[in-house]
C-alpha cells in the first residue's frame, strides 16, 4: 500500500538549488567534459549546496502558467499539493541557467562571435519565458586573464558583450581552462549560488504575494499549498529557519481544513509530509524536543481519525509509516551526535510502527478479500501517477464531502482491499521489530528487547518461517524462565511447540513437551495431559497429534515430515539447566567423608511432576572417576508406556507424579581416590529407547530443585524426612561430593625417653609399635625425623637422627624414612631404638610415622588397605652445664694478664644445669703453640666426677707461655667428655 | 482507573498481577515485565551517588501509545507497577502517588500475616479487594 503512506523520494532528499549548464558539449569536447566534471564530481559538504544539470541550449523548460492568472476569484483548487511540483523545482526548473561559450578577448572574428553568443542567450531566455530564472554567461578562454584594469581590450569587449546579450556586468564570467580549473570552478559556483539564492527568494515572495487574493471559504487548500511552497523555496535557498516557520504555518492551516472521509487520506498524507519536514528541520537545528513535541502533536491529532472504516488498514499503514519515518529521523540525528535516553529513543517509534503494522495485518484479515470480478474501467488505474498527493485515483480533483459516484466508490474500496490482500505484512513487521530490538539493546532495556524478539518470533510463525521463529524464541525462553514469569514463558513455549511440531523437530518438540507438561506452566490439566500423551507417542515412535488451531494444510505437511523423521532412530542429549522439565533430580552422598575401607553410598532422588506416571528407560550417574559409573546405573527393561507391575521398587524407572523415588548405589572407593574427592559430574536419565527415539536428560552435578536450577542448589541440612511412607522432596538436600579418607590405623605408638634432650648428646628414644588390629599387619614402615615446617634450613643441619646405633657421619641426616619393619603379628609389637643429636638448644618438633598394609574382609572378598599413623613430639634441648675459665697467679690471685715465661694457673669451672646427673669421663686442654704445660704429666682432675643439678666442678692447670708474643693470645680450647 | 496492578518480587518475578478483564491479559504481563528495565535503571542510578533516602515513587516508566506505566519500589526492593490508560489524562501525579501509597499499605498489612512467607505469590483476598477497588474507581 505504498501509495498512501510512502514518503516520496523528492520529499526526503535535502533540497538543493538547481543550476542548468548549457553550451557544454560533454560528449565530444574534452575541455567541456573537464569543466563539467569539475562542477559535477566531488560535491563534498564544503562545496556550496547546488545541483548541476546539463541542458541543451534550446531545452524546453516546464511552462509557467500561474503568472497568467490575475485573479483567484473563480479558481477552485482541486487538491492540496500537486505530486509533480517538488520534483519540478528540484530537477526541472533551474534557478540559474549558465550559457558556456568559447570566446577569447583577442578573437579575430569578434563581432560574429558576439552575435552568436547573444543569439544563444536569446534562445535560453525564450525557453524560460515567464520564469524568473537567472541567466549568466561564462566565456571559456584559452589564455589566462591579465590583472583587472590592464587589459583594455577585454574591458571594452566585455562591456559590448554585456549590452549585446542584455546582461549585467555581474552575469558575465570568464573561465580560463588552465591548470587551476577547480579553483575557477569553485569561484564560479559561489557566484551561481548567490544568483540561485536570489532566484528562490524571489520565487518565495511571488508565492507569498498571492495571499492577498485568497479567501477563507474556497481557498483553504491554497493556504496550505502556498505556505508549503514558500517553505520549500526557502529550503532550496538553504534558509532552513524560515522554511521551518512556513512549514509550521502550513501544518497549522492544514489542521484548520474541514475533514471528512473523502479527503482525510489526502490531508493525512500531506500532514505526514509537512510533519516530516518540521521534525527533520528541528533535528537539524538540534532541537530534538521540538521534533518530538511536533510528532506527538501530529500523532495525537490524527490517531483517532481513521476515515473510511472499510479502509481502516490504510490508517494503520499510515500510522506505522509515521512512526517508522520519525524513528529513522531520530536515529539519523543520533548518528550525527544527539544523545538519547532509555525512555526516549528511536526504538519506541519502531516498536509502535511495528504495532501499527500488526494491527494493519489484523484489519486486513477482517476486511479484505480478493476481487471476484473485474471492474471496468479499473478504479486504481492511475494509482501510481496521481495529480495530487493522497487522492483517490477514481475521483481525482474532487473536493466535495460526498463521493460523486457511490457505486464507483464501492468498487474503488473493494479494489483497494484486494490490493491489500496481496501485501505480505509479516515482512513489513519483522524489519521494524528488528530495528526496535537493536535500539532497545543499545539503551539498556533487555526485557523490552526480549519482548520484541518474542513478537518477532510470533511474526515469523505467522509468516510460516517456523525455523526462524523457533530459533528466536529459544533465545529468550531462558531469561523468562530465569525470572520466573511463567505466564509469559507458557505462551512462548506454546508457540515453540507448534513450530517444533510443524517442522517435525524432535528435540525441540520433546523439550517443549517436558516443560509444558510440568507444574510451573500455566496451562490447565487437560492441556498438560494432552501434551504428555503426545510426548509418550513420540518417544514410542508414533506420530504426535497436531497442536490445536493449526492450519490444516500445514498439519498435512507436518505429518509427512514426521513420517520421514520416524524412519531413522534419533538420540539426543538435553541439558536440564537450559529448561525446566517436569523431572527433578537430587544426588546426595550419605556423608561428607568416607573411610577407604567403607562403602560409599550415593542416594539419587527423582521426582516427576507431570500429569500421569511415566517410565524412563535408563538412569546413569557419572562420577569424576569413571570406574564407579558401572555401579550407578539402573535400566528399566519395560517400554515407555508399560504400566507399573504394582510394586514400587527401585529396580525400575516407573515414576508416579509427586512421589519421590530413591535409588541407592553403593561401591567401594579405589586406592587412587584416597585423600581426594568423589564427585557426581552428571546424571543422565533416558526416555525412550535407543533403537527408536531416545532423549537423554542430563543434569550437571548434584541437581536440585527444578526451579532453582538457574540459582543455587540447596545444602544438605539433615536426613530427608519421611512422612506417611513418602520421602519429602523439600527436605532432600544435595551433596554431590564426598571425601575419601584413609582407613584409621589401629596401632599404638609408644615412645619411651627422658626429656629434656641435652645439647650435643645422642638422645635416646625407644619407639614401640603395638599391633591392635584383628589380623597381622604387613609391610610396616617407620619414618621419623624433624618436622619440616618447624625447622629452617639452618636448623636442618644442626640436628642428626640415627637408628639403632648413635653415629655422626659427614652429613647430618634429619629424617629417616621407610624403615622396613616387616610384619607384626596380631597383638604383637616391635621396638626400635632411635637417637637424636641436637646441636642447638631450643624446641624441635619430631614426628614418628608408621605405615602398614592390612587385609580386611569385604563384600567382594578381602581387600588390602593401607593405613598410617603419625605422632609428633615436641623436643626441648638444653645446655648440660656452663663453663667458665679463670686465670690465676701462682698465688691464686686473679690475673688480667700473664707475663712472658712466667707460670700461671688456668682454672676451668663447670656448673651443671642439666636436670639429669652427668658424669665426666675426661677433660683435656688443647693448648695453642705458644703456651705449654709446666707439669710434665697432666691428667684430668674431673675424670669420674658426677655432677647433679646446680653442682660445680673445677680443675686447675699450670701453664706458661713460651715465645714472646703479641699482646693478646689465644690460650687454646678446653674439651670435656661427659655422659648422662 | 488503573487497568493493571502488579507486585513484583525483589528478584523480579511476579508475586501478584491483576488486570481488568480482557482477552489479552498477556499484553499487560509484557507491559509490566518490560517496565522493569526502567525500574532497574532508576534504582541503580540512585544507589550509586548517595546513601540518602531514595524516594519510593519512581514516576512514569514507559510512555506507550495506549498506556502509561508508573512504578514504585519499596525499601525491600519489592516493586509495584500500575498501568493506566493514556486517555485517562485527567489522572494527576498526586492521584497516582496516593494509589501507590494505598497499595503499599495493603501490601504491608498482607505481609504482616504470619501465615504468609515473603516471596510467595500473594493470594490474600483482602489485598485483592484493595487492588480491585483501585481498578474500579
Tab-separated table of C-alpha atoms in Angstrom, chain A residues 121-473:
chain	number	residue	atom	x	y	z
A	121	UNK	CA	21.376	33.804	-24.682
A	122	UNK	CA	18.246	34.848	-26.504
A	123	UNK	CA	17.215	31.247	-27.147
A	124	UNK	CA	17.654	30.382	-23.490
A	125	UNK	CA	15.668	33.410	-22.452
A	126	UNK	CA	12.858	32.465	-24.761
A	127	UNK	CA	12.581	28.958	-23.474
A	128	UNK	CA	12.424	30.297	-19.920
A	129	UNK	CA	9.533	32.535	-20.880
A	130	UNK	CA	7.861	33.930	-17.815
A	131	UNK	CA	10.207	32.373	-15.282
A	132	UNK	CA	12.427	34.396	-13.009
A	133	UNK	CA	15.359	32.121	-13.738
A	134	UNK	CA	18.662	33.999	-13.858
A	135	UNK	CA	20.851	33.771	-16.910
A	136	UNK	CA	24.639	34.003	-16.805
A	137	UNK	CA	27.313	33.712	-19.470
A	138	UNK	CA	30.677	32.088	-18.991
A	139	UNK	CA	33.348	32.584	-21.619
A	140	UNK	CA	35.705	29.667	-21.913
A	141	UNK	CA	39.111	31.096	-22.772
A	142	UNK	CA	42.442	29.604	-23.701
A	143	UNK	CA	44.557	32.353	-22.176
A	144	UNK	CA	44.950	33.276	-18.555
A	145	UNK	CA	43.435	36.691	-17.911
A	146	UNK	CA	45.574	39.727	-17.212
A	147	UNK	CA	45.179	41.526	-13.899
A	148	UNK	CA	42.000	43.651	-13.816
A	149	UNK	CA	42.366	47.070	-15.347
A	150	UNK	CA	45.375	46.173	-17.531
A	151	UNK	CA	43.578	44.585	-20.418
A	152	UNK	CA	41.822	47.468	-22.057
A	153	UNK	CA	40.570	45.402	-24.977
A	154	UNK	CA	38.974	42.942	-22.606
A	155	UNK	CA	37.160	45.623	-20.633
A	156	UNK	CA	35.812	47.182	-23.723
A	157	UNK	CA	34.732	43.954	-25.353
A	158	UNK	CA	33.142	42.725	-22.111
A	159	UNK	CA	31.018	45.834	-21.910
A	160	UNK	CA	29.937	45.432	-25.507
A	161	UNK	CA	29.102	41.739	-24.956
A	162	UNK	CA	27.013	42.596	-21.921
A	163	UNK	CA	24.958	45.084	-23.786
A	164	UNK	CA	24.558	42.756	-26.775
A	165	UNK	CA	23.283	39.969	-24.564
A	166	UNK	CA	21.379	42.256	-22.265
A	167	UNK	CA	23.343	41.097	-19.213
A	168	UNK	CA	24.513	42.984	-16.185
A	169	UNK	CA	28.253	43.004	-15.579
A	170	UNK	CA	27.700	40.589	-12.703
A	171	UNK	CA	26.313	37.948	-15.052
A	172	UNK	CA	29.337	37.612	-17.282
A	173	UNK	CA	32.217	35.383	-16.212
A	174	UNK	CA	35.431	34.197	-17.703
A	175	UNK	CA	36.770	30.684	-17.287
A	176	UNK	CA	40.323	30.149	-18.461
A	177	UNK	CA	40.962	26.433	-18.780
A	178	UNK	CA	44.374	26.462	-17.242
A	179	UNK	CA	45.828	24.232	-14.526
A	180	UNK	CA	43.700	25.762	-11.821
A	181	UNK	CA	40.358	24.769	-13.223
A	182	UNK	CA	38.888	23.622	-9.918
A	183	UNK	CA	39.726	26.933	-8.265
A	184	UNK	CA	37.886	28.814	-11.005
A	185	UNK	CA	35.002	26.389	-10.799
A	186	UNK	CA	34.587	26.981	-7.092
A	187	UNK	CA	34.598	30.715	-7.577
A	188	UNK	CA	32.046	30.376	-10.358
A	189	UNK	CA	29.718	28.142	-8.391
A	190	UNK	CA	29.804	30.528	-5.463
A	191	UNK	CA	28.646	33.242	-7.829
A	192	UNK	CA	25.895	30.950	-9.166
A	193	UNK	CA	24.888	30.118	-5.626
A	194	UNK	CA	24.258	33.781	-4.921
A	195	UNK	CA	22.190	34.068	-8.077
A	196	UNK	CA	20.211	30.939	-7.135
A	197	UNK	CA	19.505	32.247	-3.673
A	198	UNK	CA	18.131	35.458	-5.022
A	199	UNK	CA	16.007	33.492	-7.513
A	200	UNK	CA	14.467	31.290	-4.791
A	201	UNK	CA	13.961	34.280	-2.590
A	202	UNK	CA	12.035	35.960	-5.388
A	203	UNK	CA	10.004	32.799	-6.013
A	204	UNK	CA	9.027	32.577	-2.376
A	205	UNK	CA	7.962	36.217	-2.404
A	206	UNK	CA	5.962	35.648	-5.530
A	207	UNK	CA	4.010	32.849	-3.851
A	208	UNK	CA	3.557	34.993	-0.796
A	209	UNK	CA	2.088	37.772	-2.859
A	210	UNK	CA	-0.826	35.547	-3.917
A	211	UNK	CA	-2.031	35.528	-0.379
A	212	UNK	CA	-3.984	38.711	-0.722
A	213	UNK	CA	-6.183	37.189	-3.410
A	214	UNK	CA	-7.200	34.205	-1.317
A	215	UNK	CA	-10.379	33.920	0.656
A	216	UNK	CA	-11.030	31.559	3.517
A	217	UNK	CA	-14.058	29.848	2.052
A	218	UNK	CA	-12.938	28.473	-1.263
A	219	UNK	CA	-9.179	28.650	-0.993
A	220	UNK	CA	-8.446	26.841	2.211
A	221	UNK	CA	-6.374	24.289	0.387
A	222	UNK	CA	-4.287	27.042	-1.144
A	223	UNK	CA	-3.305	28.362	2.259
A	224	UNK	CA	-1.601	25.084	2.903
A	225	UNK	CA	-0.189	24.791	-0.561
A	226	UNK	CA	1.282	28.269	-0.613
A	227	UNK	CA	2.892	28.004	2.770
A	228	UNK	CA	4.357	24.673	1.756
A	229	UNK	CA	5.744	26.178	-1.409
A	230	UNK	CA	7.226	29.135	0.410
A	231	UNK	CA	8.852	26.789	2.870
A	232	UNK	CA	10.184	24.603	0.095
A	233	UNK	CA	11.640	27.549	-1.806
A	234	UNK	CA	13.316	28.641	1.391
A	235	UNK	CA	14.755	25.216	1.773
A	236	UNK	CA	16.107	25.475	-1.742
A	237	UNK	CA	17.547	28.785	-0.714
A	238	UNK	CA	19.154	26.965	2.247
A	239	UNK	CA	17.313	29.146	4.715
A	240	UNK	CA	16.069	26.345	6.918
A	241	UNK	CA	14.829	28.572	9.753
A	242	UNK	CA	12.437	30.452	7.517
A	243	UNK	CA	11.490	27.175	5.873
A	244	UNK	CA	10.642	25.672	9.264
A	245	UNK	CA	8.490	28.681	10.109
A	246	UNK	CA	6.452	28.285	6.932
A	247	UNK	CA	6.131	24.518	7.242
A	248	UNK	CA	4.690	25.108	10.693
A	249	UNK	CA	2.223	27.599	9.236
A	250	UNK	CA	1.316	25.139	6.516
A	251	UNK	CA	0.713	22.485	9.167
A	252	UNK	CA	-1.487	24.905	11.110
A	253	UNK	CA	-3.574	25.699	8.050
A	254	UNK	CA	-3.849	22.015	7.298
A	255	UNK	CA	-5.376	21.266	10.679
A	256	UNK	CA	-7.927	24.003	10.004
A	257	UNK	CA	-9.258	22.189	6.975
A	258	UNK	CA	-12.604	20.509	7.133
A	259	UNK	CA	-12.011	16.785	7.344
A	260	UNK	CA	-14.347	14.129	6.108
A	261	UNK	CA	-13.937	10.604	4.871
A	262	UNK	CA	-13.450	11.645	1.266
A	263	UNK	CA	-10.499	13.948	1.824
A	264	UNK	CA	-8.992	12.552	5.003
A	265	UNK	CA	-6.413	10.469	3.227
A	266	UNK	CA	-5.198	13.493	1.325
A	267	UNK	CA	-4.972	15.552	4.491
A	268	UNK	CA	-3.163	12.822	6.363
A	269	UNK	CA	-0.757	12.317	3.501
A	270	UNK	CA	0.135	15.996	3.361
A	271	UNK	CA	0.180	16.238	7.161
A	272	UNK	CA	2.662	13.394	7.157
A	273	UNK	CA	4.817	15.241	4.612
A	274	UNK	CA	4.790	18.529	6.469
A	275	UNK	CA	5.303	16.934	9.843
A	276	UNK	CA	8.226	15.033	8.386
A	277	UNK	CA	9.777	18.271	7.184
A	278	UNK	CA	9.200	20.007	10.522
A	279	UNK	CA	10.725	17.154	12.504
A	280	UNK	CA	13.613	16.830	10.144
A	281	UNK	CA	14.447	20.528	10.281
A	282	UNK	CA	14.015	20.585	14.054
A	283	UNK	CA	16.505	17.775	14.459
A	284	UNK	CA	18.777	19.600	12.048
A	285	UNK	CA	18.554	22.695	14.261
A	286	UNK	CA	19.472	20.467	17.244
A	287	UNK	CA	16.044	20.959	18.771
A	288	UNK	CA	15.079	17.313	19.274
A	289	UNK	CA	12.456	18.215	21.858
A	290	UNK	CA	10.664	20.349	19.290
A	291	UNK	CA	10.752	17.472	16.867
A	292	UNK	CA	9.366	15.064	19.440
A	293	UNK	CA	6.674	17.518	20.503
A	294	UNK	CA	5.613	18.102	16.918
A	295	UNK	CA	5.455	14.388	16.262
A	296	UNK	CA	3.396	13.784	19.415
A	297	UNK	CA	1.001	16.546	18.423
A	298	UNK	CA	0.765	15.154	14.933
A	299	UNK	CA	0.036	11.621	16.116
A	300	UNK	CA	-2.367	12.674	18.845
A	301	UNK	CA	-4.336	14.703	16.349
A	302	UNK	CA	-4.627	12.037	13.710
A	303	UNK	CA	-4.532	8.753	15.578
A	304	UNK	CA	-8.270	8.633	16.102
A	305	UNK	CA	-9.064	9.885	12.591
A	306	UNK	CA	-9.370	6.568	10.898
A	307	UNK	CA	-11.508	7.662	7.971
A	308	UNK	CA	-13.456	5.240	5.893
A	309	UNK	CA	-13.944	2.154	8.116
A	310	UNK	CA	-13.672	-0.259	5.200
A	311	UNK	CA	-10.191	1.081	4.613
A	312	UNK	CA	-9.130	1.195	8.255
A	313	UNK	CA	-5.984	-0.731	7.377
A	314	UNK	CA	-4.885	2.333	5.419
A	315	UNK	CA	-4.899	4.324	8.609
A	316	UNK	CA	-2.773	1.730	10.391
A	317	UNK	CA	-0.385	1.690	7.482
A	318	UNK	CA	-0.147	5.445	7.599
A	319	UNK	CA	0.391	5.448	11.379
A	320	UNK	CA	3.047	2.793	11.058
A	321	UNK	CA	4.838	4.797	8.431
A	322	UNK	CA	4.698	7.969	10.532
A	323	UNK	CA	6.370	6.205	13.426
A	324	UNK	CA	8.901	4.466	11.266
A	325	UNK	CA	9.932	7.639	9.475
A	326	UNK	CA	10.230	9.509	12.735
A	327	UNK	CA	12.311	6.679	14.143
A	328	UNK	CA	14.599	6.974	11.140
A	329	UNK	CA	14.943	10.733	11.597
A	330	UNK	CA	15.665	10.277	15.283
A	331	UNK	CA	18.222	7.603	14.578
A	332	UNK	CA	19.922	9.746	11.976
A	333	UNK	CA	20.116	12.626	14.437
A	334	UNK	CA	21.745	10.275	16.953
A	335	UNK	CA	24.303	9.251	14.382
A	336	UNK	CA	25.115	12.929	13.996
A	337	UNK	CA	25.769	13.318	17.714
A	338	UNK	CA	22.425	13.578	19.510
A	339	UNK	CA	22.204	11.553	22.739
A	340	UNK	CA	19.096	9.591	23.538
A	341	UNK	CA	17.985	8.063	26.832
A	342	UNK	CA	16.452	4.821	27.973
A	343	UNK	CA	12.905	6.139	27.865
A	344	UNK	CA	13.196	8.238	24.727
A	345	UNK	CA	14.952	6.728	21.759
A	346	UNK	CA	14.101	5.562	18.225
A	347	UNK	CA	13.296	2.057	19.439
A	348	UNK	CA	9.943	3.174	20.799
A	349	UNK	CA	8.961	4.569	17.437
A	350	UNK	CA	9.999	1.458	15.580
A	351	UNK	CA	8.081	-0.583	18.099
A	352	UNK	CA	4.953	1.487	17.584
A	353	UNK	CA	5.449	1.300	13.839
A	354	UNK	CA	5.532	-2.465	14.171
A	355	UNK	CA	2.444	-2.458	16.376
A	356	UNK	CA	0.510	-0.449	13.827
A	357	UNK	CA	1.646	-2.786	11.108
A	358	UNK	CA	0.421	-5.687	13.201
A	359	UNK	CA	-2.951	-4.068	13.594
A	360	UNK	CA	-2.952	-3.352	9.874
A	361	UNK	CA	-2.456	-7.041	9.289
A	362	UNK	CA	-5.324	-7.871	11.599
A	363	UNK	CA	-7.588	-5.295	9.981
A	364	UNK	CA	-6.697	-6.649	6.604
A	365	UNK	CA	-7.652	-10.135	7.727
A	366	UNK	CA	-11.024	-8.879	8.832
A	367	UNK	CA	-11.808	-6.541	5.965
A	368	UNK	CA	-10.110	-7.609	2.834
A	369	UNK	CA	-10.705	-10.310	0.310
A	370	UNK	CA	-9.549	-10.730	-3.269
A	371	UNK	CA	-11.724	-9.348	-6.023
A	372	UNK	CA	-14.151	-11.741	-7.593
A	373	UNK	CA	-14.901	-9.558	-10.592
A	374	UNK	CA	-13.029	-7.142	-12.794
A	375	UNK	CA	-14.159	-3.526	-12.744
A	376	UNK	CA	-14.193	-1.566	-15.959
A	377	UNK	CA	-12.526	0.862	-16.014
A	378	UNK	CA	-10.080	-0.128	-13.328
A	379	UNK	CA	-10.601	2.329	-10.469
A	380	UNK	CA	-6.948	2.040	-9.495
A	381	UNK	CA	-5.584	2.642	-12.959
A	382	UNK	CA	-3.855	5.882	-12.095
A	383	UNK	CA	-2.800	4.769	-8.626
A	384	UNK	CA	0.877	5.367	-9.228
A	385	UNK	CA	0.595	8.641	-11.115
A	386	UNK	CA	-1.875	10.809	-9.257
A	387	UNK	CA	-2.130	14.519	-9.917
A	388	UNK	CA	-2.398	15.351	-6.248
A	389	UNK	CA	-0.837	13.533	-3.337
A	390	UNK	CA	-3.178	11.317	-1.328
A	391	UNK	CA	-6.250	11.441	-3.527
A	392	UNK	CA	-8.430	8.560	-4.578
A	393	UNK	CA	-7.475	7.517	-8.094
A	394	UNK	CA	-11.089	7.128	-9.217
A	395	UNK	CA	-12.186	10.613	-8.232
A	396	UNK	CA	-9.154	12.850	-8.542
A	397	UNK	CA	-9.570	16.540	-8.018
A	398	UNK	CA	-12.890	16.079	-6.361
A	399	UNK	CA	-13.256	18.058	-3.147
A	400	UNK	CA	-16.920	17.656	-2.181
A	401	UNK	CA	-17.958	15.963	1.065
A	402	UNK	CA	-19.920	13.163	-0.564
A	403	UNK	CA	-18.292	10.884	-3.125
A	404	UNK	CA	-19.599	11.766	-6.605
A	405	UNK	CA	-20.478	8.210	-7.574
A	406	UNK	CA	-21.451	5.794	-4.806
A	407	UNK	CA	-21.088	2.694	-6.936
A	408	UNK	CA	-17.687	3.762	-8.192
A	409	UNK	CA	-16.652	4.491	-4.630
A	410	UNK	CA	-17.602	0.967	-3.601
A	411	UNK	CA	-15.681	-0.531	-6.465
A	412	UNK	CA	-12.673	1.555	-5.601
A	413	UNK	CA	-12.748	0.441	-1.981
A	414	UNK	CA	-13.036	-3.193	-2.986
A	415	UNK	CA	-10.155	-2.812	-5.398
A	416	UNK	CA	-8.025	-1.281	-2.650
A	417	UNK	CA	-8.968	-4.082	-0.287
A	418	UNK	CA	-7.998	-6.686	-2.821
A	419	UNK	CA	-4.713	-4.901	-3.320
A	420	UNK	CA	-4.103	-5.036	0.425
A	421	UNK	CA	-4.603	-8.805	0.441
A	422	UNK	CA	-1.525	-9.170	-1.742
A	423	UNK	CA	0.676	-7.436	0.821
A	424	UNK	CA	2.809	-9.721	2.971
A	425	UNK	CA	2.544	-7.889	6.252
A	426	UNK	CA	4.946	-10.059	8.158
A	427	UNK	CA	7.805	-8.809	6.064
A	428	UNK	CA	6.851	-5.259	6.949
A	429	UNK	CA	6.591	-6.050	10.638
A	430	UNK	CA	9.738	-8.106	11.106
A	431	UNK	CA	12.250	-5.496	9.906
A	432	UNK	CA	10.553	-2.894	12.116
A	433	UNK	CA	10.797	-5.160	15.123
A	434	UNK	CA	14.350	-5.922	14.256
A	435	UNK	CA	15.207	-2.204	14.179
A	436	UNK	CA	13.483	-1.786	17.525
A	437	UNK	CA	15.426	-4.711	19.010
A	438	UNK	CA	18.697	-3.086	18.016
A	439	UNK	CA	17.666	0.185	19.666
A	440	UNK	CA	16.431	-1.324	22.913
A	441	UNK	CA	19.573	-3.340	23.152
A	442	UNK	CA	21.576	-0.159	22.827
A	443	UNK	CA	19.564	1.638	25.506
A	444	UNK	CA	19.827	-0.988	28.212
A	445	UNK	CA	16.374	-2.454	28.066
A	446	UNK	CA	16.958	-6.199	27.948
A	447	UNK	CA	13.395	-7.146	28.797
A	448	UNK	CA	11.890	-4.943	26.142
A	449	UNK	CA	14.381	-6.364	23.708
A	450	UNK	CA	13.278	-9.871	24.597
A	451	UNK	CA	9.639	-8.959	24.296
A	452	UNK	CA	10.267	-7.634	20.823
A	453	UNK	CA	12.144	-10.792	19.963
A	454	UNK	CA	9.129	-12.783	21.070
A	455	UNK	CA	6.982	-10.643	18.822
A	456	UNK	CA	9.417	-11.243	16.000
A	457	UNK	CA	9.250	-14.952	16.672
A	458	UNK	CA	5.466	-14.840	16.555
A	459	UNK	CA	5.592	-12.921	13.332
A	460	UNK	CA	7.937	-15.463	11.781
A	461	UNK	CA	5.489	-18.066	12.934
A	462	UNK	CA	2.664	-16.263	11.169
A	463	UNK	CA	4.872	-15.915	8.140
A	464	UNK	CA	5.336	-19.695	8.313
A	465	UNK	CA	9.068	-19.462	8.801
A	466	UNK	CA	8.978	-21.878	11.686
A	467	UNK	CA	12.680	-22.484	11.918
A	468	UNK	CA	13.460	-18.821	12.411
A	469	UNK	CA	10.596	-18.478	14.858
A	470	UNK	CA	11.896	-21.379	16.895
A	471	UNK	CA	15.415	-20.032	16.872
A	472	UNK	CA	14.340	-16.605	18.085
A	473	UNK	CA	12.064	-17.945	20.770
